[in-house]
PDB file of C-alpha atoms in Angstrom:
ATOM      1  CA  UNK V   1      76.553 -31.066-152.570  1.00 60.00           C
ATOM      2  CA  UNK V   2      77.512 -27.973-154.985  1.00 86.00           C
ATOM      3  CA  UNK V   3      75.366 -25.031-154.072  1.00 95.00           C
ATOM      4  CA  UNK V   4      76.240 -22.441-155.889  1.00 96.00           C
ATOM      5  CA  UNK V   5      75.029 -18.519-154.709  1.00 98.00           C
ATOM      6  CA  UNK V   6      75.323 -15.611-157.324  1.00 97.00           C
ATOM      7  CA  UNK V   7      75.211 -12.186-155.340  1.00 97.00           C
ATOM      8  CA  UNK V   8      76.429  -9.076-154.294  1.00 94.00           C
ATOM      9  CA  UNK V   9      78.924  -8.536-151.276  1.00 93.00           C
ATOM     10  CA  UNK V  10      76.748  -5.640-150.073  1.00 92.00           C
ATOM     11  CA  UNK V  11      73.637  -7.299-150.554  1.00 94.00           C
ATOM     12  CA  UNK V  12      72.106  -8.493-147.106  1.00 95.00           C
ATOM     13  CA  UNK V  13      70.041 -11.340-147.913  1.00 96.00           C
ATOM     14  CA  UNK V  14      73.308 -12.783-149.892  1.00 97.00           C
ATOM     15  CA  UNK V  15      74.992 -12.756-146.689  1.00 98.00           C
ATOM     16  CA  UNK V  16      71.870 -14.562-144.883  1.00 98.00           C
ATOM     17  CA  UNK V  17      72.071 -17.039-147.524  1.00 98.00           C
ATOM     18  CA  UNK V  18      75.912 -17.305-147.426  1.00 98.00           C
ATOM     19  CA  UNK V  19      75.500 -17.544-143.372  1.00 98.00           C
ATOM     20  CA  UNK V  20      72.410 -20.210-143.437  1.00 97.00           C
ATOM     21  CA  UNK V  21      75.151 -22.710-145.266  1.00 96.00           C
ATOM     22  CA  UNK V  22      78.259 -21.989-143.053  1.00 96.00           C
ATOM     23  CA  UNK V  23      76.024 -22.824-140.287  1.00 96.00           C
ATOM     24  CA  UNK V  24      74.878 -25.790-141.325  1.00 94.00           C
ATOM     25  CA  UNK V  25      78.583 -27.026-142.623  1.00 93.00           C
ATOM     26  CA  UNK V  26      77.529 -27.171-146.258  1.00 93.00           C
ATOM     27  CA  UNK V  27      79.956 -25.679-148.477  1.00 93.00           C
ATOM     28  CA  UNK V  28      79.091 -23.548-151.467  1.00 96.00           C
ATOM     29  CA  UNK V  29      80.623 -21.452-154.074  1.00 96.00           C
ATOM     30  CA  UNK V  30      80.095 -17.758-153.802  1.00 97.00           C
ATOM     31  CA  UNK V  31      80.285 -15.470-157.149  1.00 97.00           C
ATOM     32  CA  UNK V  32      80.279 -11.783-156.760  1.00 96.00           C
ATOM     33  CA  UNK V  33      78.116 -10.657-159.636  1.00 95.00           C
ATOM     34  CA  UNK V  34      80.255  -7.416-159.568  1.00 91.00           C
ATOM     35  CA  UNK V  35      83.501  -9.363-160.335  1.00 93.00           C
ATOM     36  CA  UNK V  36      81.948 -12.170-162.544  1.00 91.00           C
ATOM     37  CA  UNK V  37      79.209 -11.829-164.598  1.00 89.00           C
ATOM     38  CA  UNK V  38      76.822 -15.423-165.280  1.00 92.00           C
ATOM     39  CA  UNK V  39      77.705 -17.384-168.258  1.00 91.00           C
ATOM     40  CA  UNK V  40      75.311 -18.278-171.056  1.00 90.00           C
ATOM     41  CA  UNK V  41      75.092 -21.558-169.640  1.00 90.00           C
ATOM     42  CA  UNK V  42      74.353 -20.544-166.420  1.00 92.00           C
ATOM     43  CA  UNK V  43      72.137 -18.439-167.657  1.00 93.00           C
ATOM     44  CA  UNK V  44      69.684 -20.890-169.509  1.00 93.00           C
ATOM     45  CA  UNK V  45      69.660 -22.711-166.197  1.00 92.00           C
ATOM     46  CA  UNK V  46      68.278 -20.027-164.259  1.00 95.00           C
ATOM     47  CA  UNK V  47      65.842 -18.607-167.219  1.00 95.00           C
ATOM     48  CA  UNK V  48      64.054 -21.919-166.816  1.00 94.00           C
ATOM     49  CA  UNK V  49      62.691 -21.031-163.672  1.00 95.00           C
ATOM     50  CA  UNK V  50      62.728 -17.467-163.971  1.00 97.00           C
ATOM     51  CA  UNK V  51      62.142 -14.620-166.803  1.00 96.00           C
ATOM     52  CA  UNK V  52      64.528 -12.398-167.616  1.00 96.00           C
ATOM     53  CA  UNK V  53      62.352  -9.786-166.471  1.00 97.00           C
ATOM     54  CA  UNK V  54      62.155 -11.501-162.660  1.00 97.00           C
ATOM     55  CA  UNK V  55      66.278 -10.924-162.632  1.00 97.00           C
ATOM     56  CA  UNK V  56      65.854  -7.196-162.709  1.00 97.00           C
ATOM     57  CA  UNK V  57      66.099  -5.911-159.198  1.00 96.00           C
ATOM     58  CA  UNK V  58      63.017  -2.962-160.212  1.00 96.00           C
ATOM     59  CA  UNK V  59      63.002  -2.076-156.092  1.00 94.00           C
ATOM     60  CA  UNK V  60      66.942  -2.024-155.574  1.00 91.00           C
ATOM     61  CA  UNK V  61      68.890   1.700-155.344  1.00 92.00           C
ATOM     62  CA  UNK V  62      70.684   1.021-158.275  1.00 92.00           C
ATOM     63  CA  UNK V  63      67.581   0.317-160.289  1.00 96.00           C
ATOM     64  CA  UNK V  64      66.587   3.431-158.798  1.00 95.00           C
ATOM     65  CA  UNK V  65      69.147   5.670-158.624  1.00 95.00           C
ATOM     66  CA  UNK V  66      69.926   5.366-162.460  1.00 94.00           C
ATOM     67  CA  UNK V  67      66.127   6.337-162.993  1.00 95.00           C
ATOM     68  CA  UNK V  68      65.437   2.947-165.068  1.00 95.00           C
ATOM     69  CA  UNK V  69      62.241   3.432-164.301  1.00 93.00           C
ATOM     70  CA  UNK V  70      61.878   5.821-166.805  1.00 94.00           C
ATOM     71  CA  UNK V  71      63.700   4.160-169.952  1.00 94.00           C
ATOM     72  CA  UNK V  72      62.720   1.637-172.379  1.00 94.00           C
ATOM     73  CA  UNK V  73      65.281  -1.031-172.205  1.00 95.00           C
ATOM     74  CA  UNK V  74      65.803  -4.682-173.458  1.00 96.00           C
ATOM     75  CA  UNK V  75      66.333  -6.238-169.687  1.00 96.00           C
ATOM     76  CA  UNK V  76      68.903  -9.303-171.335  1.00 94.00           C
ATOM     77  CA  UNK V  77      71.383  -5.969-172.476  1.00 95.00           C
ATOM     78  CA  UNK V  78      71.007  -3.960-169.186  1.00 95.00           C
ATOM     79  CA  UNK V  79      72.100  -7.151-167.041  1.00 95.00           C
ATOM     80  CA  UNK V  80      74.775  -8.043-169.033  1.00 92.00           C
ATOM     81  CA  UNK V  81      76.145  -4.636-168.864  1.00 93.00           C
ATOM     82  CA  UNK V  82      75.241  -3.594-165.402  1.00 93.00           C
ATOM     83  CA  UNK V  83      75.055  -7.245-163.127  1.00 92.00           C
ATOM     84  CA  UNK V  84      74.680  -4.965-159.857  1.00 92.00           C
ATOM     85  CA  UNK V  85      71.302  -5.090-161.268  1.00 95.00           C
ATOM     86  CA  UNK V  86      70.419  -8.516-160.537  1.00 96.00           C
ATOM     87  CA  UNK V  87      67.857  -9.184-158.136  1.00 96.00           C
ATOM     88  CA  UNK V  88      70.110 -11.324-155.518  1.00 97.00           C
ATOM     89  CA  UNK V  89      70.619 -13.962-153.939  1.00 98.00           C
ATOM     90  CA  UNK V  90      70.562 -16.619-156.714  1.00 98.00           C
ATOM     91  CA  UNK V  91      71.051 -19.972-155.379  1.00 98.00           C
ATOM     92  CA  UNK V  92      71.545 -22.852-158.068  1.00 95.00           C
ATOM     93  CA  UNK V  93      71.616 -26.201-156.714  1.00 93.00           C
ATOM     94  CA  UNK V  94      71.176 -29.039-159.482  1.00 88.00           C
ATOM     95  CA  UNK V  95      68.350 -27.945-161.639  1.00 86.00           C
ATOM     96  CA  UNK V  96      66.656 -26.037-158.544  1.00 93.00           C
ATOM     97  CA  UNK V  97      67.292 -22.534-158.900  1.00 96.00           C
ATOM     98  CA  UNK V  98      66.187 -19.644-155.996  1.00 97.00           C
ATOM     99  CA  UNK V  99      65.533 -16.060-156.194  1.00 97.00           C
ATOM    100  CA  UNK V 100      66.093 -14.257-152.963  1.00 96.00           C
ATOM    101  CA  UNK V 101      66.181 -15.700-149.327  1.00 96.00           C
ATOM    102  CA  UNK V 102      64.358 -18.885-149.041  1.00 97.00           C
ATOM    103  CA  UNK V 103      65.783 -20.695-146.194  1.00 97.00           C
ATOM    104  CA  UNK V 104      62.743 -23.023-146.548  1.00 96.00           C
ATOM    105  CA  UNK V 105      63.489 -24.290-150.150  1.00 96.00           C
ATOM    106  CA  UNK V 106      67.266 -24.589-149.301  1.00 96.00           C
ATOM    107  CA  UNK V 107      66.434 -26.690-146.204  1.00 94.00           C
ATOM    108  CA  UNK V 108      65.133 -28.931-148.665  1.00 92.00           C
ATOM    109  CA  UNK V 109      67.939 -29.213-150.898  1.00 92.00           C
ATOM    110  CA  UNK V 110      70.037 -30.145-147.611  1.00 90.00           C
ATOM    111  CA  UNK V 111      67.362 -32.964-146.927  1.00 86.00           C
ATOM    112  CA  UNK V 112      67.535 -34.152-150.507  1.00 80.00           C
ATOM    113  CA  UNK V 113      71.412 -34.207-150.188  1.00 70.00           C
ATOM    114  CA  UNK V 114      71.904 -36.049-146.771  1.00 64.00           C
ATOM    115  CA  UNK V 115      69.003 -38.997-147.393  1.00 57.00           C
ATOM    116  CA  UNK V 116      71.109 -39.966-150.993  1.00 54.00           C
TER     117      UNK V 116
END
């Protein structure tokens, strides 16, 4: 089972994701959007189950703080230049793909996993 979680170190409900697999012994792969930014690839993956626009963390301090609220931006450019923007956790697991904390979703994905 490859889970893979795309978040921020100082983002809480990354760590309740990250901590809802250790404690269930399921291993994942953790990238820090501040040290790797999603490929193109990756990308497409999660843009089928989510716009652009839904990425955009509109509610976090950064978001905030830079007074985005106020600009006219194209949301694809802003990401790819600032990924501390990213609404987080993003959990990827197959073709499933997660936006925030949904221990309910993920609890499926385990299910899926162990009955195959």
């Amino acid at each position: 089972m490859v889970i893979q979680i795309f978040g921020k170190k100082s983002c809480n409900n990354t760590k309740k994701a990250e901590r809802f697999f250790k404690e269930r012994n399921i291993k994942y792969q953790f990238i820090d959007l501040n040290k790797y930014p999603i490929s193109k690839g990756e990308l497409k993956v999660i843009t089928n189950m989510f716009s652009i626009e839904d990425l955009l963390d509109v509610e976090g301090t950064e978001y905030k703080k830079r007074n985005l609220q106020y600009f006219v931006y194209d949301t694809q450019e802003l990401l790819d230049e600032n990924p501390c923007l990213y609404k987080t956790p993003i959990l990827r697991y197959k073709n499933s793909v997660t936006l925030g904390y949904h221990p309910d979703i993920w609890n499926g994905w385990i299910n899926t996993f162990r009955y195959n």
